[in-house]
GROMACS .gro file of C-alpha atoms in nm:
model
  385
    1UNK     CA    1  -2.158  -8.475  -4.860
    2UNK     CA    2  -2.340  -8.581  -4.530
    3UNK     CA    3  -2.647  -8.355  -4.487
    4UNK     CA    4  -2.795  -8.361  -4.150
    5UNK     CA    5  -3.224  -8.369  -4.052
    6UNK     CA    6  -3.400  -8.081  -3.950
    7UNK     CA    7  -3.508  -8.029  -3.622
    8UNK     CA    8  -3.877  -8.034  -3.711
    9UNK     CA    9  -3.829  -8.364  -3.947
   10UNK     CA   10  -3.660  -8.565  -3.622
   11UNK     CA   11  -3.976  -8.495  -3.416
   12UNK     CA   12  -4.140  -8.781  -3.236
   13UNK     CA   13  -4.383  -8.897  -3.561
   14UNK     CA   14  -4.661  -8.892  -3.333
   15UNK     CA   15  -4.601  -8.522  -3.318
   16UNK     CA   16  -4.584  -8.493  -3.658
   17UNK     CA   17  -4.866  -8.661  -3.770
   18UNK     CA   18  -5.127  -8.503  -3.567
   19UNK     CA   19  -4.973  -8.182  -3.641
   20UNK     CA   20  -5.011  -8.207  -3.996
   21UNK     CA   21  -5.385  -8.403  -3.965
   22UNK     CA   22  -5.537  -8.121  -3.761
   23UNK     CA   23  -5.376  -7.857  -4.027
   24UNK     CA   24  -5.476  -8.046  -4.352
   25UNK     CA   25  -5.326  -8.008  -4.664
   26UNK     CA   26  -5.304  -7.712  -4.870
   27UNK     CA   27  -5.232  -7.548  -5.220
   28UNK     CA   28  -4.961  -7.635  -5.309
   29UNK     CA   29  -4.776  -7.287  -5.367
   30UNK     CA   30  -4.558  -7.429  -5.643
   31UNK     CA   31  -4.238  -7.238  -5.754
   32UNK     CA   32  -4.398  -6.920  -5.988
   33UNK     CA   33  -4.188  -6.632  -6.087
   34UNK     CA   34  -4.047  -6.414  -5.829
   35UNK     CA   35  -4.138  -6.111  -5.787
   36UNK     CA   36  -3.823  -5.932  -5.713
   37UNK     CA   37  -3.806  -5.501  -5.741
   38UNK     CA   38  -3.724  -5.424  -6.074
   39UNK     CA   39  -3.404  -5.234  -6.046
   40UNK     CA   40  -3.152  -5.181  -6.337
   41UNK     CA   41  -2.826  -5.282  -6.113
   42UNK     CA   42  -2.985  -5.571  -5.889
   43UNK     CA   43  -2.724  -5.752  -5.703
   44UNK     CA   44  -2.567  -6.124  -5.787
   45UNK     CA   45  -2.681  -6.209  -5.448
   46UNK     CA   46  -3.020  -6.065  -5.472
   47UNK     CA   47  -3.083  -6.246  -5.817
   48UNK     CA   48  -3.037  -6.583  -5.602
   49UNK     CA   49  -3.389  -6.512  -5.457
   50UNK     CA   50  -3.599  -6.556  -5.710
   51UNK     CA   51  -3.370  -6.908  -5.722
   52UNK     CA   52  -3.436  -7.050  -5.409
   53UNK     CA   53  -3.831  -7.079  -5.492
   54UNK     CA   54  -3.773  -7.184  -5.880
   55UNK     CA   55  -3.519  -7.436  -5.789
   56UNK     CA   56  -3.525  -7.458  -5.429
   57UNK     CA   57  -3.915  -7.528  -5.414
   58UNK     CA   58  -3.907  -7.245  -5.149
   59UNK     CA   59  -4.250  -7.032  -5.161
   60UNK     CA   60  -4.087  -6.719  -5.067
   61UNK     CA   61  -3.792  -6.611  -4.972
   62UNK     CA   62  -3.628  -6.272  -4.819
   63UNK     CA   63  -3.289  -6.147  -4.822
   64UNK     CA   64  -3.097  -5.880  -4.576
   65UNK     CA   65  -2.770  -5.707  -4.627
   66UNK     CA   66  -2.563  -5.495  -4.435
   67UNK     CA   67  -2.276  -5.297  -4.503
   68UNK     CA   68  -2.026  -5.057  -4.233
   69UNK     CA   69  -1.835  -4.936  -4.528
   70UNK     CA   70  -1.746  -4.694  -4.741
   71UNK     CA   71  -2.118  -4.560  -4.576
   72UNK     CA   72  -2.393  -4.800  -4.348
   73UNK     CA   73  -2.629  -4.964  -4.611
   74UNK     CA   74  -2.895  -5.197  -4.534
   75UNK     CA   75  -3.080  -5.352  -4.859
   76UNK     CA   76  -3.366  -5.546  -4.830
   77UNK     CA   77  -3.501  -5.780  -5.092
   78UNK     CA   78  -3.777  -6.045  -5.116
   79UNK     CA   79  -4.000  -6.229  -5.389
   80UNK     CA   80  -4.358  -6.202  -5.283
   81UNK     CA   81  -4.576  -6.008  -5.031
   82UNK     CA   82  -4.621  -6.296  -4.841
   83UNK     CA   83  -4.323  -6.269  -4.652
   84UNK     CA   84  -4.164  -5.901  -4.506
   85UNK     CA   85  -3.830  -5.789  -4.329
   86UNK     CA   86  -4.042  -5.733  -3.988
   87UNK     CA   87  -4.193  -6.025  -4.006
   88UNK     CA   88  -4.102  -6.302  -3.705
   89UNK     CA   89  -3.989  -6.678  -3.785
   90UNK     CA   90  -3.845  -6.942  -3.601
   91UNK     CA   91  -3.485  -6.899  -3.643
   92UNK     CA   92  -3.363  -7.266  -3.519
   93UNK     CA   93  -2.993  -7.360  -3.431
   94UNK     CA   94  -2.953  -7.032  -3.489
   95UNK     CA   95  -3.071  -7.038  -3.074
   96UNK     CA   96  -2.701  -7.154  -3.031
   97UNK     CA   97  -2.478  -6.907  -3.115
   98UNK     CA   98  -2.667  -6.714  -2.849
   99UNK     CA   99  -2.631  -6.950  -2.585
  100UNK     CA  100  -2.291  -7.024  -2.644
  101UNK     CA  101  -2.195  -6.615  -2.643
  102UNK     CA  102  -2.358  -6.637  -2.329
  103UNK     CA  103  -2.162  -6.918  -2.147
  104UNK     CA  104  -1.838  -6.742  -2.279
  105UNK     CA  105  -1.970  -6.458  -2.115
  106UNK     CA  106  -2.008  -6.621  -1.767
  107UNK     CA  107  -1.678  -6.788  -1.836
  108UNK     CA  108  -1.517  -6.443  -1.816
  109UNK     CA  109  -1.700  -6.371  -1.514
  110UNK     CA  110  -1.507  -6.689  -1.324
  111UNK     CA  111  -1.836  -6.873  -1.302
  112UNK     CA  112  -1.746  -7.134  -1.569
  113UNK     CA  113  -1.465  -7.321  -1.677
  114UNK     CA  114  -1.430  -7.438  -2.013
  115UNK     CA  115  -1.231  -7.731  -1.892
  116UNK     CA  116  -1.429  -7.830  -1.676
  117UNK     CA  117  -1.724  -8.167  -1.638
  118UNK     CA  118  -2.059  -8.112  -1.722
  119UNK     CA  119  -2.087  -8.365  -1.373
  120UNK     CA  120  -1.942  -8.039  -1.191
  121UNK     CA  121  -2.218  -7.868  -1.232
  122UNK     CA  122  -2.452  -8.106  -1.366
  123UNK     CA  123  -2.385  -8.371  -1.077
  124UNK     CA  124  -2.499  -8.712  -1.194
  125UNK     CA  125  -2.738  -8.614  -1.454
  126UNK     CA  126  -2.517  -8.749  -1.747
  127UNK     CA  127  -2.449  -9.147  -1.675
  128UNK     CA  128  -2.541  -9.470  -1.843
  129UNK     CA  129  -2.542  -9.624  -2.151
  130UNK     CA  130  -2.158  -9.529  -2.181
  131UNK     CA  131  -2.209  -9.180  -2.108
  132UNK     CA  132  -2.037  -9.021  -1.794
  133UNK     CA  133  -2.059  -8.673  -1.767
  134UNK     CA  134  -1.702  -8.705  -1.532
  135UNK     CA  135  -1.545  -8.713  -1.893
  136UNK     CA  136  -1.718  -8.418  -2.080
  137UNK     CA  137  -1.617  -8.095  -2.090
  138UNK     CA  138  -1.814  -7.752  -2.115
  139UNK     CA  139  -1.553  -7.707  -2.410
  140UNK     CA  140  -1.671  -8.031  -2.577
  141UNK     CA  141  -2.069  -7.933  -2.549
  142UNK     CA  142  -1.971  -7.624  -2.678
  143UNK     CA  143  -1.799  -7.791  -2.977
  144UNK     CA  144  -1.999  -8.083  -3.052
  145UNK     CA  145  -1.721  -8.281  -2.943
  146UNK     CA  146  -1.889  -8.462  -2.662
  147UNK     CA  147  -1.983  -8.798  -2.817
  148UNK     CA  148  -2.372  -8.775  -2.694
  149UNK     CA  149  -2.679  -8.938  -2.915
  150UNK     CA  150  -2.879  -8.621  -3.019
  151UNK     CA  151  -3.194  -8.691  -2.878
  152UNK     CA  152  -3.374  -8.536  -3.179
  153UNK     CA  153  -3.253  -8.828  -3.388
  154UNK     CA  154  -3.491  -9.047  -3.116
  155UNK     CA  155  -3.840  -9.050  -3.292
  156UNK     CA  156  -4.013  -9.191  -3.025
  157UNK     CA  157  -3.945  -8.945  -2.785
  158UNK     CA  158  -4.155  -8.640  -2.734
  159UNK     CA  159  -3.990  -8.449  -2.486
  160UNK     CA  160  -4.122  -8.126  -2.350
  161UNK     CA  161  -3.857  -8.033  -2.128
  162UNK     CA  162  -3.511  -8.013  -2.100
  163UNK     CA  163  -3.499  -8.320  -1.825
  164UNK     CA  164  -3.684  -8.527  -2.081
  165UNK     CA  165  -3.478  -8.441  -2.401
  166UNK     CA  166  -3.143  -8.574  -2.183
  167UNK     CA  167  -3.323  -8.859  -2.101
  168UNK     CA  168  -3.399  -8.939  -2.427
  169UNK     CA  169  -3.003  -8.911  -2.540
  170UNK     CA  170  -2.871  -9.099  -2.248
  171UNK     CA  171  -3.117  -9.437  -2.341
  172UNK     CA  172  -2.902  -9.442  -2.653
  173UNK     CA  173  -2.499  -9.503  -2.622
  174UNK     CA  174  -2.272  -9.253  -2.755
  175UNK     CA  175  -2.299  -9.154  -3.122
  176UNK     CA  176  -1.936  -9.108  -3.146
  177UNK     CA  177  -1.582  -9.129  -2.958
  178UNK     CA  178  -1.505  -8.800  -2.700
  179UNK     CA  179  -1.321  -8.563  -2.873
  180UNK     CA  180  -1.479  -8.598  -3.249
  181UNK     CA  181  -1.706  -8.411  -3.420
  182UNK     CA  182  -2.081  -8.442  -3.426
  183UNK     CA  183  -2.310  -8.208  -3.385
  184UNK     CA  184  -2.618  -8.289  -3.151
  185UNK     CA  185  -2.867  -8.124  -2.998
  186UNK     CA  186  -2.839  -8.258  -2.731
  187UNK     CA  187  -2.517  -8.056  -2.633
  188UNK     CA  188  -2.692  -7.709  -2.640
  189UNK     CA  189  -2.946  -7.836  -2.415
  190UNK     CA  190  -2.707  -7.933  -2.126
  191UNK     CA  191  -2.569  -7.645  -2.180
  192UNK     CA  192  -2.912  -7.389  -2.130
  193UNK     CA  193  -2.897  -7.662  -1.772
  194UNK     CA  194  -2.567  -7.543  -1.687
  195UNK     CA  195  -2.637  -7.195  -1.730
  196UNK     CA  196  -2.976  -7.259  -1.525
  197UNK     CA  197  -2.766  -7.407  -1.286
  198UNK     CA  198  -2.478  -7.136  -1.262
  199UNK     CA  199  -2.731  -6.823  -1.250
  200UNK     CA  200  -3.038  -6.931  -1.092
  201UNK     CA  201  -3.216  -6.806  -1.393
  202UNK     CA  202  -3.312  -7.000  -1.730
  203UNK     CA  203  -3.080  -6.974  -2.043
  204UNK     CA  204  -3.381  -6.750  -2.191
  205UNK     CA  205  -3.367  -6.494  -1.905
  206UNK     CA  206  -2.963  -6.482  -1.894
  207UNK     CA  207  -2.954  -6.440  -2.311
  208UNK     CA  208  -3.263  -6.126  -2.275
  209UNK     CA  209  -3.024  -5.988  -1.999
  210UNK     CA  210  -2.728  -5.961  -2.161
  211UNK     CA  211  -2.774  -5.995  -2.504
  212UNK     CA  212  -3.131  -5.904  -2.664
  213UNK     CA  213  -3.208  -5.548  -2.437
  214UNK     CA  214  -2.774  -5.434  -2.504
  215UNK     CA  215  -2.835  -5.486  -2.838
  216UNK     CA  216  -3.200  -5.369  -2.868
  217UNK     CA  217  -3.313  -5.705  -3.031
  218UNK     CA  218  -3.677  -5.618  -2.962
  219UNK     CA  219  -3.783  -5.871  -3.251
  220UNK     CA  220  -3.594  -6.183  -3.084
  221UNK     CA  221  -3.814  -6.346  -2.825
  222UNK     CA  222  -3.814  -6.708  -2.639
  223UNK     CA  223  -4.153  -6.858  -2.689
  224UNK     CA  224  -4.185  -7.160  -2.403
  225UNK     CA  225  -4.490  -7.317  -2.475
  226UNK     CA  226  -4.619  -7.064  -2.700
  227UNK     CA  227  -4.732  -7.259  -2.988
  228UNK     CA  228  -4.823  -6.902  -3.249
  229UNK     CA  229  -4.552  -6.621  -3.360
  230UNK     CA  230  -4.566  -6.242  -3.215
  231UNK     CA  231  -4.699  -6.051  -3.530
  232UNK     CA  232  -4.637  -5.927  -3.770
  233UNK     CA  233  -4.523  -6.303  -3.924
  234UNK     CA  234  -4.590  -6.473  -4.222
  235UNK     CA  235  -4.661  -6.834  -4.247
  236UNK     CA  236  -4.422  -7.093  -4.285
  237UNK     CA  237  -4.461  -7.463  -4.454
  238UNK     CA  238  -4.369  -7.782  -4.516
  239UNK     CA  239  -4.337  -7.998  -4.778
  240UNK     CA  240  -4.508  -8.343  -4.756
  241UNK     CA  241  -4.316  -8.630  -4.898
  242UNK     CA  242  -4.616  -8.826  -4.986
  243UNK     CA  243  -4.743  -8.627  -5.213
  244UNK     CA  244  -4.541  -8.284  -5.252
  245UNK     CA  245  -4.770  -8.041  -5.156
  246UNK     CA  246  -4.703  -7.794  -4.881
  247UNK     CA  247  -4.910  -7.782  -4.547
  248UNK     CA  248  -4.895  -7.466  -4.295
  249UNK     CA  249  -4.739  -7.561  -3.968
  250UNK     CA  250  -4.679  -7.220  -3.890
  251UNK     CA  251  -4.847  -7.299  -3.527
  252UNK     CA  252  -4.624  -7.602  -3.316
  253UNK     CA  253  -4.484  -7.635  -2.954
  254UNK     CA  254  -4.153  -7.548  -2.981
  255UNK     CA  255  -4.058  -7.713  -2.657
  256UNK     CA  256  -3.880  -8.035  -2.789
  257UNK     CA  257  -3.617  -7.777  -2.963
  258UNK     CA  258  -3.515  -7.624  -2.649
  259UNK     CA  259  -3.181  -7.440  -2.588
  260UNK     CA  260  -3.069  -7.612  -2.927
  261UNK     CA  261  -3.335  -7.427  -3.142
  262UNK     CA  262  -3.671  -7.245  -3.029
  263UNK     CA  263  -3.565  -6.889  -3.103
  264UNK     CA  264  -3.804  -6.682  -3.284
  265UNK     CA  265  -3.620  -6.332  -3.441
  266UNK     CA  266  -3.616  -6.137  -3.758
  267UNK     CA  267  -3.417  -6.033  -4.055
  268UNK     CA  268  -3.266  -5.723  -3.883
  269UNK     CA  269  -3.247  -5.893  -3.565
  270UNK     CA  270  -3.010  -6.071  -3.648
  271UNK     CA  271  -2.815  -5.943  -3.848
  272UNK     CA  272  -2.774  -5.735  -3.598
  273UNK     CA  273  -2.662  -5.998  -3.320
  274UNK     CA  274  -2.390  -6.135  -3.532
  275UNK     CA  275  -2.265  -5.784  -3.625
  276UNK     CA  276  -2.257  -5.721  -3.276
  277UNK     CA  277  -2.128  -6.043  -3.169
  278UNK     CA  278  -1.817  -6.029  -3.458
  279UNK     CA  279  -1.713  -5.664  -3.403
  280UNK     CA  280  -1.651  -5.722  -3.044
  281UNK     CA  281  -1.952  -5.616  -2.871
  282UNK     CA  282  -2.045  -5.910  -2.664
  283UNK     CA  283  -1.704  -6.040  -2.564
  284UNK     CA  284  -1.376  -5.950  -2.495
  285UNK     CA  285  -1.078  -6.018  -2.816
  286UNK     CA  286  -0.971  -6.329  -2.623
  287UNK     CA  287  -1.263  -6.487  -2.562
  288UNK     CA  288  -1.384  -6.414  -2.874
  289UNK     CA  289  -1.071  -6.596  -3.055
  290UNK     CA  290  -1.167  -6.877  -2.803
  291UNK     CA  291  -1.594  -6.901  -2.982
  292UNK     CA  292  -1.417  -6.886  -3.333
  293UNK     CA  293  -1.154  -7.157  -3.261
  294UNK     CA  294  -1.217  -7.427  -3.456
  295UNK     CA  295  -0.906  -7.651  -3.363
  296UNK     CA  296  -1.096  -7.907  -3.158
  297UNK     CA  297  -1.285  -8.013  -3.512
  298UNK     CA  298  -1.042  -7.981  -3.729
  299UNK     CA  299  -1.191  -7.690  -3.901
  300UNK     CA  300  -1.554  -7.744  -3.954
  301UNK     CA  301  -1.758  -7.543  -3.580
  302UNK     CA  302  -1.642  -7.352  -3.323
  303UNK     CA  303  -1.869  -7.298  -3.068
  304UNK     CA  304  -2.211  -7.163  -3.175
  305UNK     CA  305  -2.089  -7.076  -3.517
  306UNK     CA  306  -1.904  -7.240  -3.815
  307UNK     CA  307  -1.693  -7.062  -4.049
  308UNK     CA  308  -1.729  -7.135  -4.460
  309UNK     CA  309  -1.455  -7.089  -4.691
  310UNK     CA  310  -1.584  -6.938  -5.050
  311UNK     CA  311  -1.427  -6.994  -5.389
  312UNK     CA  312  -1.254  -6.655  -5.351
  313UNK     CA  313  -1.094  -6.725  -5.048
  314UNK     CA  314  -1.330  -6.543  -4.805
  315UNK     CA  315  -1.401  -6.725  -4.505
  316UNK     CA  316  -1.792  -6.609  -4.375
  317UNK     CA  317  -1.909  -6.710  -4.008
  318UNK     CA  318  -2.246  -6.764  -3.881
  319UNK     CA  319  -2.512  -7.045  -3.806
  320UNK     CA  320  -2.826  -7.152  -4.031
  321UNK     CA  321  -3.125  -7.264  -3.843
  322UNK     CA  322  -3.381  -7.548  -3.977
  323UNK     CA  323  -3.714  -7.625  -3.788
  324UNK     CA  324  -4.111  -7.628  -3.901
  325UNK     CA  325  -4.145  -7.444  -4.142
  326UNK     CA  326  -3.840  -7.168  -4.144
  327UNK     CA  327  -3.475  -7.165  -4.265
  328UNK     CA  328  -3.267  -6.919  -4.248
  329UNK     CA  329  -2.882  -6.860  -4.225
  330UNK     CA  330  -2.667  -6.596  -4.130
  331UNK     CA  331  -2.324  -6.569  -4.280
  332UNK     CA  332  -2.083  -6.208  -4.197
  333UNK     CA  333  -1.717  -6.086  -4.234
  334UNK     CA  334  -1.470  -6.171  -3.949
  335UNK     CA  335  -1.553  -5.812  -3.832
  336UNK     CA  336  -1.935  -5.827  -3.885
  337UNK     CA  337  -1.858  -5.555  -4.076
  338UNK     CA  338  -2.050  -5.696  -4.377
  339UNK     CA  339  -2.354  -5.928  -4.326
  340UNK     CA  340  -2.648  -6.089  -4.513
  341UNK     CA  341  -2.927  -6.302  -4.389
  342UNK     CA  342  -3.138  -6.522  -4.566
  343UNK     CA  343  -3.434  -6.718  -4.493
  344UNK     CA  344  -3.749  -6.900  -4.662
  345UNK     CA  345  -4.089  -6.979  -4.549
  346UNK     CA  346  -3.968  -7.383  -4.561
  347UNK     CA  347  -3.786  -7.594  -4.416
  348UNK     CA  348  -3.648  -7.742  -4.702
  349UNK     CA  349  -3.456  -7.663  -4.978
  350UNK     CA  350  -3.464  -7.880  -5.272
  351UNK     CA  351  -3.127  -7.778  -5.429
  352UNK     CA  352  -2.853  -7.702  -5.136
  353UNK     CA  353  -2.617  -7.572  -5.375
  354UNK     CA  354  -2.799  -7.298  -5.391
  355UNK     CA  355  -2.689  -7.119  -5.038
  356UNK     CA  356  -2.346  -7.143  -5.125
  357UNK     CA  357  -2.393  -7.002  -5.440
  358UNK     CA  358  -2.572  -6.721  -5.298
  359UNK     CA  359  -2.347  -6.660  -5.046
  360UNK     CA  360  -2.024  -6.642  -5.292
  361UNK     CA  361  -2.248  -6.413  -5.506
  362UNK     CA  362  -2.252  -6.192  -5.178
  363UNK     CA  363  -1.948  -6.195  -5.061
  364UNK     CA  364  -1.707  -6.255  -5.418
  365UNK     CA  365  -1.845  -6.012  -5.613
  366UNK     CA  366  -1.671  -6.040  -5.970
  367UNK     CA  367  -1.554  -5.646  -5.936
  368UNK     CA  368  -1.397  -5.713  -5.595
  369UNK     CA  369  -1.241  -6.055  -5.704
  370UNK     CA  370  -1.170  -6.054  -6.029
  371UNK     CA  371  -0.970  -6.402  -6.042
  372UNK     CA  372  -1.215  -6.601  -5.879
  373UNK     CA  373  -1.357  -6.913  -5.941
  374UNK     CA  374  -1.703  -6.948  -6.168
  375UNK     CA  375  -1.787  -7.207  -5.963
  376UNK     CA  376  -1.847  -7.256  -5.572
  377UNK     CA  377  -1.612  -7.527  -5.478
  378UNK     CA  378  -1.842  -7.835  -5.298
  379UNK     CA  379  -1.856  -7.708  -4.920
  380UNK     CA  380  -1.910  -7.923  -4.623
  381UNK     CA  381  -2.260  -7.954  -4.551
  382UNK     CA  382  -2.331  -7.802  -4.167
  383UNK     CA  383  -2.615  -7.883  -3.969
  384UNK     CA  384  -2.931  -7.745  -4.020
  385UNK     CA  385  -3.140  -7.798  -3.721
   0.00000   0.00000   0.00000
């Protein structure tokens, strides 16, 4: 299966290596016993924590679930006291599913079409190299259909702004041929433009607007330049390849992720937004069938979210998000009626069977499926930036 880089591991290595020489190394926190509550009926899916720091090589890890029914339960597990359900993180791609509920919404408004050329509204800005924005569609960005180089993939780039992050895709040709799948970065970042463009106010502004103060998100935030997290917030680490030990690059500028990834949220946060977002809340039944088709790839991402099929036969939607130091993913019902987020103070996961496995654990509980498989069928890997 293809896996795909992290944001934070396609920064420019300049970035990267004065990052991690000003921070130093430090202990390595290993992959000890978890330290889970000791409860006589702990759940499948909780016992996947512990898990995802033996075998993932996570230091800690935190799990939320929610449940509408028979009576609203939230349960809230995690394997150290280093890491809390209040606590902020940067939540990565997960940045997209908000700015694509977003464009739908001004799409219903009449002040986007989905058909319609990034050069409408974007006039110019997407041309050499084989690119021409004349022949890419809103619907395509959305989709990761567009055929644009994700300028994240460019390691000698270092680019601060939106401007510069196009620039950096458009000195490359097209990755692939309009009209097939592959995700990019690059997309969501024309995209926050467009919505710039369209408003008069930044993607940020719009998604606070009419998303975070609805909903009540007061834990989801937009940091700019801001290189530290709002407290309360753990730390969060990566793994050097040279030697396996894990540094603390809790503190970056999240500029270069943009529209495609520089949320910061929490555990109830969003869980919340994806509850919100599948029950109906944020957009009308039509346009919400239009962000969950997944026709134009065959299957695999429909615009800001991807759907996974389980060995039972339940199909979970959501979005995972992989930068410095954080990963988390948020998988729910078709109604958001049933959700669980997961995330660990890395960004990497040494075993990636192990989300999948978590996730049917969650969702295919033996008592609710009887028949179904032991095993988690091999899943297509999404991408985790």
């Amino acid at each position: 299966m293809r896996t795909f880089r992290a944001l934070y591991a396609t920064l420019p290595v300049f970035t990267v290596t004065v990052l991690l020489g000003l921070l130093g190394p430090v202990r390595s926190l290993g992959s000890g016993t978890a330290n889970l509550p000791s409860e006589p009926h702990l759940s499948p899916a909780a016992s996947y924590l512990s898990r995802l720091a033996v075998q993932g090589g996570a230091p800690e890890a935190a799990m939320l679930t929610h449940r509408d029914s028979p009576v609203p339960h939230d349960d809230y597990r995690s394997t150290g006291p280093g890491i809390a359900r209040d606590d902020h993180f940067r939540a990565g791609s997960a940045t997209k599913t908000f700015v694509a509920t977003v464009v739908l919404q001004l799409v219903c408004e009449g002040r986007l079409q989905l058909s319609e050329s990034v050069d409408r509204y974007l006039p110019g800005l997407v041309r050499g190299n084989g690119n021409d924005g004349r022949r890419i569609t809103l619907r395509s960005l959305l989709t990761h259909t567009s055929g644009l180089y994700d300028y994240t993939a460019d390691t000698s780039a270092r680019p601060l702004s939106p401007g510069a992050a196009v620039r950096a895709a458009l000195s490359h040709r097209p990755a692939s041929s309009p009209g097939s799948y592959a995700y990019s970065n690059t997309n969501y970042v024309l995209l926050g433009l467009v919505v710039r463009r369209v408003t008069g106010h930044d993607y940020a502004t719009e998604i606070r607007r009419r998303v975070l103060i609805p909903l009540r998100l007061t834990g989801t935030s937009f940091p700019g330049a801001r290189t530290g997290l709002p407290e309360p917030h753990g730390r969060g680490y990566s793994r050097d390849p040279a030697d396996g030990t894990l540094r603390d690059v809790t503190a970056f500028d999240p500029r270069p992720a943009g529209a495609a990834g520089e949320l910061i949220s929490t555990l109830t946060d969003l869980s919340r937004f994806y509850a919100a977002l599948l029950g109906g809340r944020l957009l009308p039944p039509g346009m919400l069938a239009t962000l969950l088709d997944t026709a134009p790839t065959h299957g695999v991402y429909a615009m800001g979210i991807y759907p996974q099929r389980l060995s039972c036969g339940v199909t979970v939607w959501g979005h995972n998000g992989h930068i410095a130091g954080s990963y988390v993913r948020t998988a729910a019902t078709r109604d958001g009626h049933h959700v669980l987020t997961f995330r660990v103070n890395t960004d990497t996961l040494s075993d990636a069977s192990l989300e999948p496995a978590l996730l049917t654990a969650e969702f295919c509980p033996p008592e609710e499926h009887p028949g179904r498989q032991a095993r988690q069928r091999p899943v297509r890997q999404h991408p985790t930036r």
